[in-house]
Short mmCIF file of C-alpha atoms in Angstrom, two decimals:
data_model
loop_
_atom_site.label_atom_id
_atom_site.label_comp_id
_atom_site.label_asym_id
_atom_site.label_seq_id
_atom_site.Cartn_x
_atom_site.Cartn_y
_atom_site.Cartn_z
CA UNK A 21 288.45 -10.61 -10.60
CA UNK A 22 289.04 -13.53 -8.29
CA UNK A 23 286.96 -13.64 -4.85
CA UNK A 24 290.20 -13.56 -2.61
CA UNK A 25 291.52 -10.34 -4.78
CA UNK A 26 288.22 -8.57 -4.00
CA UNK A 27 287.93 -9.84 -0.08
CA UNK A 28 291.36 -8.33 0.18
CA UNK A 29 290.04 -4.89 -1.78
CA UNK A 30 289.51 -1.73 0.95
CA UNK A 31 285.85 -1.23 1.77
CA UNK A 32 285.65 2.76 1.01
CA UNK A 33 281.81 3.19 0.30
CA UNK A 34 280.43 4.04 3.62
CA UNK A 35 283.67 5.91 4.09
CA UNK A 36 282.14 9.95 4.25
CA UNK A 37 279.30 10.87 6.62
CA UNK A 38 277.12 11.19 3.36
CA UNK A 39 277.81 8.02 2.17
CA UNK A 40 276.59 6.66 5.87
CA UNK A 41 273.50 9.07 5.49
CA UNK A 42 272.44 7.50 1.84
CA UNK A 43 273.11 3.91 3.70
CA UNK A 44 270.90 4.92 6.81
CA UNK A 45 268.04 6.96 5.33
CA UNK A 46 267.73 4.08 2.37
CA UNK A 47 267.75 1.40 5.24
CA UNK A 48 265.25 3.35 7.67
CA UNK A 49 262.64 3.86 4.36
CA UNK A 50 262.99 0.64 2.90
CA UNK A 51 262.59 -1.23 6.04
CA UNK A 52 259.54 0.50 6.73
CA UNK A 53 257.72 0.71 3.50
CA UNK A 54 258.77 -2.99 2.77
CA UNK A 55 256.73 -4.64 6.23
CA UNK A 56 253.83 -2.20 5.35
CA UNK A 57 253.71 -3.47 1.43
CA UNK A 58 254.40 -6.95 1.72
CA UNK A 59 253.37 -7.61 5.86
CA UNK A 60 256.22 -10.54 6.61
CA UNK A 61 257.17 -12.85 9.50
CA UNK A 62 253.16 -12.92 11.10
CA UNK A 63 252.49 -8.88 10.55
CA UNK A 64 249.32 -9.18 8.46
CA UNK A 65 247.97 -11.50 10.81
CA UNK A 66 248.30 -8.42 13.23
CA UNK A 67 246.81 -6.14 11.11
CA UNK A 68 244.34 -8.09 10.50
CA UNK A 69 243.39 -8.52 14.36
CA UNK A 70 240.83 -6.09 15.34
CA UNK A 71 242.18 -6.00 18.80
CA UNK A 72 245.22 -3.57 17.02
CA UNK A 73 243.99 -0.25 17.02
CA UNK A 74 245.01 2.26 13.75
CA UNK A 75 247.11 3.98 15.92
CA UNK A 76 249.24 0.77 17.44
CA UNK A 77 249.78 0.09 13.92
CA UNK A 78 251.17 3.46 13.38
CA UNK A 79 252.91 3.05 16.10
CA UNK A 80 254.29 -0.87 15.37
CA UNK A 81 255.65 0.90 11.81
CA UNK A 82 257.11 4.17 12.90
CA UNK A 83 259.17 2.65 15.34
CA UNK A 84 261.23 0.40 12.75
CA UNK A 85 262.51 3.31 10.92
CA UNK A 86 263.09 5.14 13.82
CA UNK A 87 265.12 2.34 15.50
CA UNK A 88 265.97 1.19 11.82
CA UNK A 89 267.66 5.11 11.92
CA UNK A 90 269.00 4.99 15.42
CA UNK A 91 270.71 1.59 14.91
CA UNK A 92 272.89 2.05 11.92
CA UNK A 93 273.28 6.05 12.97
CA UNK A 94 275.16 4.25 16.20
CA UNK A 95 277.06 1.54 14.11
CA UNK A 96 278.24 3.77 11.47
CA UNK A 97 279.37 6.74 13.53
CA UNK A 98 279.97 5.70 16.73
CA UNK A 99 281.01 1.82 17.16
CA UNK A 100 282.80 1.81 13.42
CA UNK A 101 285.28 4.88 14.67
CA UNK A 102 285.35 2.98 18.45
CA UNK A 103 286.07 -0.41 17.34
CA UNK A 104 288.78 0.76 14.31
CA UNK A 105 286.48 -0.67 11.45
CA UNK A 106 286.53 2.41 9.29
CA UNK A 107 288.94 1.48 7.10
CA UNK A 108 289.08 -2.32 6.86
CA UNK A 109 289.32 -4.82 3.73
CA UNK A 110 285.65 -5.99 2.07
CA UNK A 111 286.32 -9.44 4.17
CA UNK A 112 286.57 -7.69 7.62
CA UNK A 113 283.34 -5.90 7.00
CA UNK A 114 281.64 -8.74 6.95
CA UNK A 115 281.77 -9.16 10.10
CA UNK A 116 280.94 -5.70 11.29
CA UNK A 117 277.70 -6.40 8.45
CA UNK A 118 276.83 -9.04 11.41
CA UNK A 119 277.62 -6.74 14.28
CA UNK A 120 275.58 -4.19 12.85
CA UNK A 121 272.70 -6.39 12.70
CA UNK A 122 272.82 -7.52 16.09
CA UNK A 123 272.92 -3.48 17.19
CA UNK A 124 270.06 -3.06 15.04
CA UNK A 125 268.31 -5.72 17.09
CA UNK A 126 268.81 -4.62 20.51
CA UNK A 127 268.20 -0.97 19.46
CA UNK A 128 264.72 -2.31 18.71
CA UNK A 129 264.79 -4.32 21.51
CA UNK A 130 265.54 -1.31 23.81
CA UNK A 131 262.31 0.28 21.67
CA UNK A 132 259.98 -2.16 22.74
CA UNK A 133 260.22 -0.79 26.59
CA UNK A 134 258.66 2.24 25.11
CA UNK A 135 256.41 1.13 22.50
CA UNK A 136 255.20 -2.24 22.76
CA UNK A 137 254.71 -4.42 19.60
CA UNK A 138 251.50 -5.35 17.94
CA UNK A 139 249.53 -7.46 20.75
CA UNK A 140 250.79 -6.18 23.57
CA UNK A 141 252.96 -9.43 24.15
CA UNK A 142 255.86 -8.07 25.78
CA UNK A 143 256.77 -11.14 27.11
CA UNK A 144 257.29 -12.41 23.46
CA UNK A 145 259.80 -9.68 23.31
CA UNK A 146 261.79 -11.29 26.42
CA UNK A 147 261.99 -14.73 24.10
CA UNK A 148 265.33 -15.01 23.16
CA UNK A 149 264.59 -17.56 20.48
CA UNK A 150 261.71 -14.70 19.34
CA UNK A 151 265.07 -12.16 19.02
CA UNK A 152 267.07 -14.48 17.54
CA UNK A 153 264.33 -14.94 14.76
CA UNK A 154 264.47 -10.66 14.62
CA UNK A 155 268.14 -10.72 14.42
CA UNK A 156 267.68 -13.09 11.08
CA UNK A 157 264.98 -10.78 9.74
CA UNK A 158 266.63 -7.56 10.59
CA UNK A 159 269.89 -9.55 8.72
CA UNK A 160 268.22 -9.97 5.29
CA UNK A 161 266.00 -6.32 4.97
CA UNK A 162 269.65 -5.15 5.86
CA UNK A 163 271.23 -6.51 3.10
CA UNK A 164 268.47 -4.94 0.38
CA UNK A 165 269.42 -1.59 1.41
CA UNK A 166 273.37 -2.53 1.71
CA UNK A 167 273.37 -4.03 -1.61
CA UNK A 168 271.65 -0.94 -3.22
CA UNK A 169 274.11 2.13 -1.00
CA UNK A 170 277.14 0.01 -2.73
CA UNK A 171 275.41 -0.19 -6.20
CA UNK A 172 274.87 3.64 -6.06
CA UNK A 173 278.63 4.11 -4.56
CA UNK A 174 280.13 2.47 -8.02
CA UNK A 175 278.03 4.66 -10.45
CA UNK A 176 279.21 7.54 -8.39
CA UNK A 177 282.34 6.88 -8.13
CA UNK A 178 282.41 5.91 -12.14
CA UNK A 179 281.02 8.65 -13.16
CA UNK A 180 283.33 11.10 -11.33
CA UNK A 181 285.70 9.32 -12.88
CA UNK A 182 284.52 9.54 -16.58
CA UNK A 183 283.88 13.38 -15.41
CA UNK A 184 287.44 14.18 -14.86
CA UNK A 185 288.84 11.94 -17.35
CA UNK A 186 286.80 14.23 -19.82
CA UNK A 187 288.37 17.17 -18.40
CA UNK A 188 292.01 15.61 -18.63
CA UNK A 189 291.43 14.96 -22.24
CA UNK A 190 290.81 18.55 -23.11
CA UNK A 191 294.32 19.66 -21.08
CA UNK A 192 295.97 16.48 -23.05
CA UNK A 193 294.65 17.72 -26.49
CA UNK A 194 296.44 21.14 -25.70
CA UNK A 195 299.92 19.68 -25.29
CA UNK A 196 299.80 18.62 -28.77
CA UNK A 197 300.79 21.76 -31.11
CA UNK A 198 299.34 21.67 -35.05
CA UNK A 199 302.79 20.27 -36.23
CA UNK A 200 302.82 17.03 -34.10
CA UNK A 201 299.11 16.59 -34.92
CA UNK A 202 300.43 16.44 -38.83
CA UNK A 203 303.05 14.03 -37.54
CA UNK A 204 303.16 11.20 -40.66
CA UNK A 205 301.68 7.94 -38.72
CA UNK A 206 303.04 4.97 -40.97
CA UNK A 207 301.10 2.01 -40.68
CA UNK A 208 302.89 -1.00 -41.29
CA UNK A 209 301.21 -5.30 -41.87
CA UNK A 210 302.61 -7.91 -39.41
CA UNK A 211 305.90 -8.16 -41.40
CA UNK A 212 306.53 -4.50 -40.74
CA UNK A 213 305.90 -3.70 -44.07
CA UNK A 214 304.67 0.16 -44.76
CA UNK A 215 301.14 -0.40 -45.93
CA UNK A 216 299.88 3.00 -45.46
CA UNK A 217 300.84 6.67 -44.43
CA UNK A 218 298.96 9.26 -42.85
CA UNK A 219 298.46 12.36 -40.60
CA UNK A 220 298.24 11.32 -37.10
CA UNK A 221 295.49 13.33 -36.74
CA UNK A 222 293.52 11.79 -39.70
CA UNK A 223 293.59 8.66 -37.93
CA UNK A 224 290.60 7.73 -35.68
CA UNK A 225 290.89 4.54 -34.20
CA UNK A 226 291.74 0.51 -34.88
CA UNK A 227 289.31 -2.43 -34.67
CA UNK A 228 290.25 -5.84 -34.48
CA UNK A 229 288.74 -8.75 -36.74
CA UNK A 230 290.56 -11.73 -36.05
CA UNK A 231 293.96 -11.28 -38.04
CA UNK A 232 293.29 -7.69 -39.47
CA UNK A 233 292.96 -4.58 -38.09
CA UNK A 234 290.43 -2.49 -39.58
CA UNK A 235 291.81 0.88 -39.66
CA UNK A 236 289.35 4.05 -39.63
CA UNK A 237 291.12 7.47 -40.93
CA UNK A 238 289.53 11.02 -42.08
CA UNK A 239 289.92 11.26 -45.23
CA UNK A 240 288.62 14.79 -47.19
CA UNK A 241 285.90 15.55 -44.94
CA UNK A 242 284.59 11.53 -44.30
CA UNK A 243 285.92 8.67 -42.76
CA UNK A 244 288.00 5.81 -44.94
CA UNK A 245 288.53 2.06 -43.43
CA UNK A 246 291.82 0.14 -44.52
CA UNK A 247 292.51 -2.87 -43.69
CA UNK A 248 295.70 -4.26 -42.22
CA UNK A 249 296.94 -7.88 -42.08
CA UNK A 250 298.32 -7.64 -38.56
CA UNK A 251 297.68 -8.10 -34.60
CA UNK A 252 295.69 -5.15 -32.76
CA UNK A 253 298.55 -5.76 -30.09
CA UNK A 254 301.62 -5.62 -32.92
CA UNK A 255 300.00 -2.86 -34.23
CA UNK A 256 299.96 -0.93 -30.94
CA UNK A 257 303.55 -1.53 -30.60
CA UNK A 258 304.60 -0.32 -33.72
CA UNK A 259 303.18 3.03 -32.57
CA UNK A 260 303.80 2.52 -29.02
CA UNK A 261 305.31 6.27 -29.25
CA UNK A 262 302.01 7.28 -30.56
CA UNK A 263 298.71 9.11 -28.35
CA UNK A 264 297.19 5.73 -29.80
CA UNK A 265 296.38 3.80 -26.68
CA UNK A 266 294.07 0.70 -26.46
CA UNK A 267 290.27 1.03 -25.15
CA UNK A 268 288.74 -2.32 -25.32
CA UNK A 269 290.08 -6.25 -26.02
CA UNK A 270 289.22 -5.20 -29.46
CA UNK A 271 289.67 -1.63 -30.07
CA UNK A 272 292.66 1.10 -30.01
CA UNK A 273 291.81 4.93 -29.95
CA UNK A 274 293.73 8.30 -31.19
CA UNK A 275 293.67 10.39 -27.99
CA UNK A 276 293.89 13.30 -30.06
CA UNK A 277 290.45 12.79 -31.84
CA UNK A 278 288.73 11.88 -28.75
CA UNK A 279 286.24 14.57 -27.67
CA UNK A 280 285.02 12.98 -23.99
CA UNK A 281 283.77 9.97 -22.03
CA UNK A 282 280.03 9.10 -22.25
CA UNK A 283 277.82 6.58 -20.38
CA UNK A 284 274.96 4.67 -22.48
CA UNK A 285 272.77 1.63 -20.75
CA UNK A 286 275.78 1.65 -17.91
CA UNK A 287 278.52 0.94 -20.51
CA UNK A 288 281.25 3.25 -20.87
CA UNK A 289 282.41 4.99 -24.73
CA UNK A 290 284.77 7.15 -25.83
CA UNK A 291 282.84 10.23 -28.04
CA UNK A 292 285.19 11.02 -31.33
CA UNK A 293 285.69 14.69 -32.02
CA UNK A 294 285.48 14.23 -36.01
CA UNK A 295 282.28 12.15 -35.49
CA UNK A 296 279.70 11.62 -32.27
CA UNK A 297 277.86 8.97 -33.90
CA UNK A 298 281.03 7.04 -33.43
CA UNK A 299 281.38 5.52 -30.02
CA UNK A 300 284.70 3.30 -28.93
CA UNK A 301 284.20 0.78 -26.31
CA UNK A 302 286.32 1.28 -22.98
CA UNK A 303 286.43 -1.24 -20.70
CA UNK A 304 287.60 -0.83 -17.16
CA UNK A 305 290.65 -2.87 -17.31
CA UNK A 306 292.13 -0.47 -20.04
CA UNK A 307 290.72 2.67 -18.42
CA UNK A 308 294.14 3.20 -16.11
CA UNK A 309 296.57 3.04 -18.84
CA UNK A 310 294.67 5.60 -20.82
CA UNK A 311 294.75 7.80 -17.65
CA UNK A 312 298.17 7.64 -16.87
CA UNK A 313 298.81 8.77 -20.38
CA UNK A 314 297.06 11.35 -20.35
CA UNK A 315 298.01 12.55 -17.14
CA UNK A 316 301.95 12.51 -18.01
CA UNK A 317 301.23 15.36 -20.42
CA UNK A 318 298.72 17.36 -18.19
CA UNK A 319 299.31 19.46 -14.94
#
């Protein structure tokens, strides 16, 4: 996918109040737990001082995630819904990814009236160059937690998706009575030639080797290969009336035989009925077509 196409793309994963939550809670923790583990920007000098009491640094740590939790609560329900970015492309939330930083900031800020920072150097605090450097360092802990809420979004989202595509395939299997499952599927070379003939339900799915297709059937109780001298994509359209639908650059399926969707190592395959151990590729790009098939034969 080109950059433009997915600048232009709708930004939808902070789009429900629990989707915000998972951003803001992650944000809050990680922000806190990652200055206590690794001490950046001149902290462990300050924990090192023994002028910093236990309690200061308590203190110095507790009120990141609460202003860490204050911040983004403010940006993400309150100035997103006030300032009309809720639903705005990927490129225009870049900008409210700035904004959001600079309310982080001066949420902070506002903290420090309350709760002074390590040292006691409020004046430091009035040093716009000093929260200019916070606005930077708020900027990149931000994007950790960002990066992460989106990550988690897309799995989500996916496997929802695989969920109730799983579900679809069981109505789709129904439409199909025992007569048109013993529908004779004639499988023909590149120069339309009939090269073999058999039950539409026998058949499993195609694999493409270069100029063959490698045909897997059921054959009396086991599964057969035959091998065709022809294009996956001819092949598809000589059966284009066919539940036979393509899965992967490589691969074309029998709807009929397949049982549901699993996910292995983040990888999407299509489980066979006749066999588990066999697992069809299904790439994303194919993943639509195969939906809107089956949906046109399910409620």
């Amino acid at each position: 996918m080109k950059v433009k196409q997915l600048l232009d793309q709708t930004f939808y994963y902070f789009n429900s109040p629990k989707r915000k939550w998972i951003y803001i809670i992650s944000a809050a923790l990680f922000a806190h737990f990652f200055l206590i583990i690794f001490q950046p920007y001149g902290i462990s000098e300050e924990m090192d001082n023994p002028a910093n009491a236990n309690f200061s640094k308590f203190l110095f740590f507790f009120t990141i995630a609460v202003s860490t939790l204050v911040g983004l609560s403010l940006s993400q329900f309150v100035f997103r819904p006030m300032f009309s970015f809720e639903k705005v492309t990927n490129k225009k939330y870049i900008t409210w990814f700035f904004i959001e930083t600079l309310i982080l900031t001066l949420v902070s800020f506002g903290f420090s009236f309350l709760i002074p920072d390590l040292g006691n150097d409020f004046e430091k605090e009035l040093n716009i160059a000093f929260q200019v450097k916070n606005y930077f360092r708020a900027f990149i802990i931000l994007l950790f937690p960002f990066f992460g809420t989106i990550i988690y979004a897309l799995i989500q989202d996916l496997t929802l998706e695989v969920n109730e595509l799983g579900e679809q395939i069981k109505k789709y299997h129904n439409t199909f009575n025992t007569s048109d499952k013993q529908t004779e599927l004639l499988l023909k070379d590149e120069n339309n030639n009939l090269n073999l003939s058999i039950a539409l339900n026998d058949f499993l799915f195609a694999e493409s080797s270069n100029q063959y297709v490698v045909v897997h059937y059921m054959k009396s109780g086991s599964v057969k290969k035959h091998i065709l001298r022809n294009r996956l994509k001819n092949f598809l359209n000589q059966n284009e009336f066919m539940p036979i639908k393509q899965s992967h650059r490589s691969f074309a399926v029998n709807l009929l035989n397949v049982k549901h969707i699993s996910r292995i190592n983040n990888k999407d395959f299509l489980i066979l009925e006749t066999d588990p151990k066999i697992k069809i590729p299904i790439s994303k790009s194919y993943l639509k077509a195969i939906k809107d098939e089956i949906n046109q034969f399910t409620p």
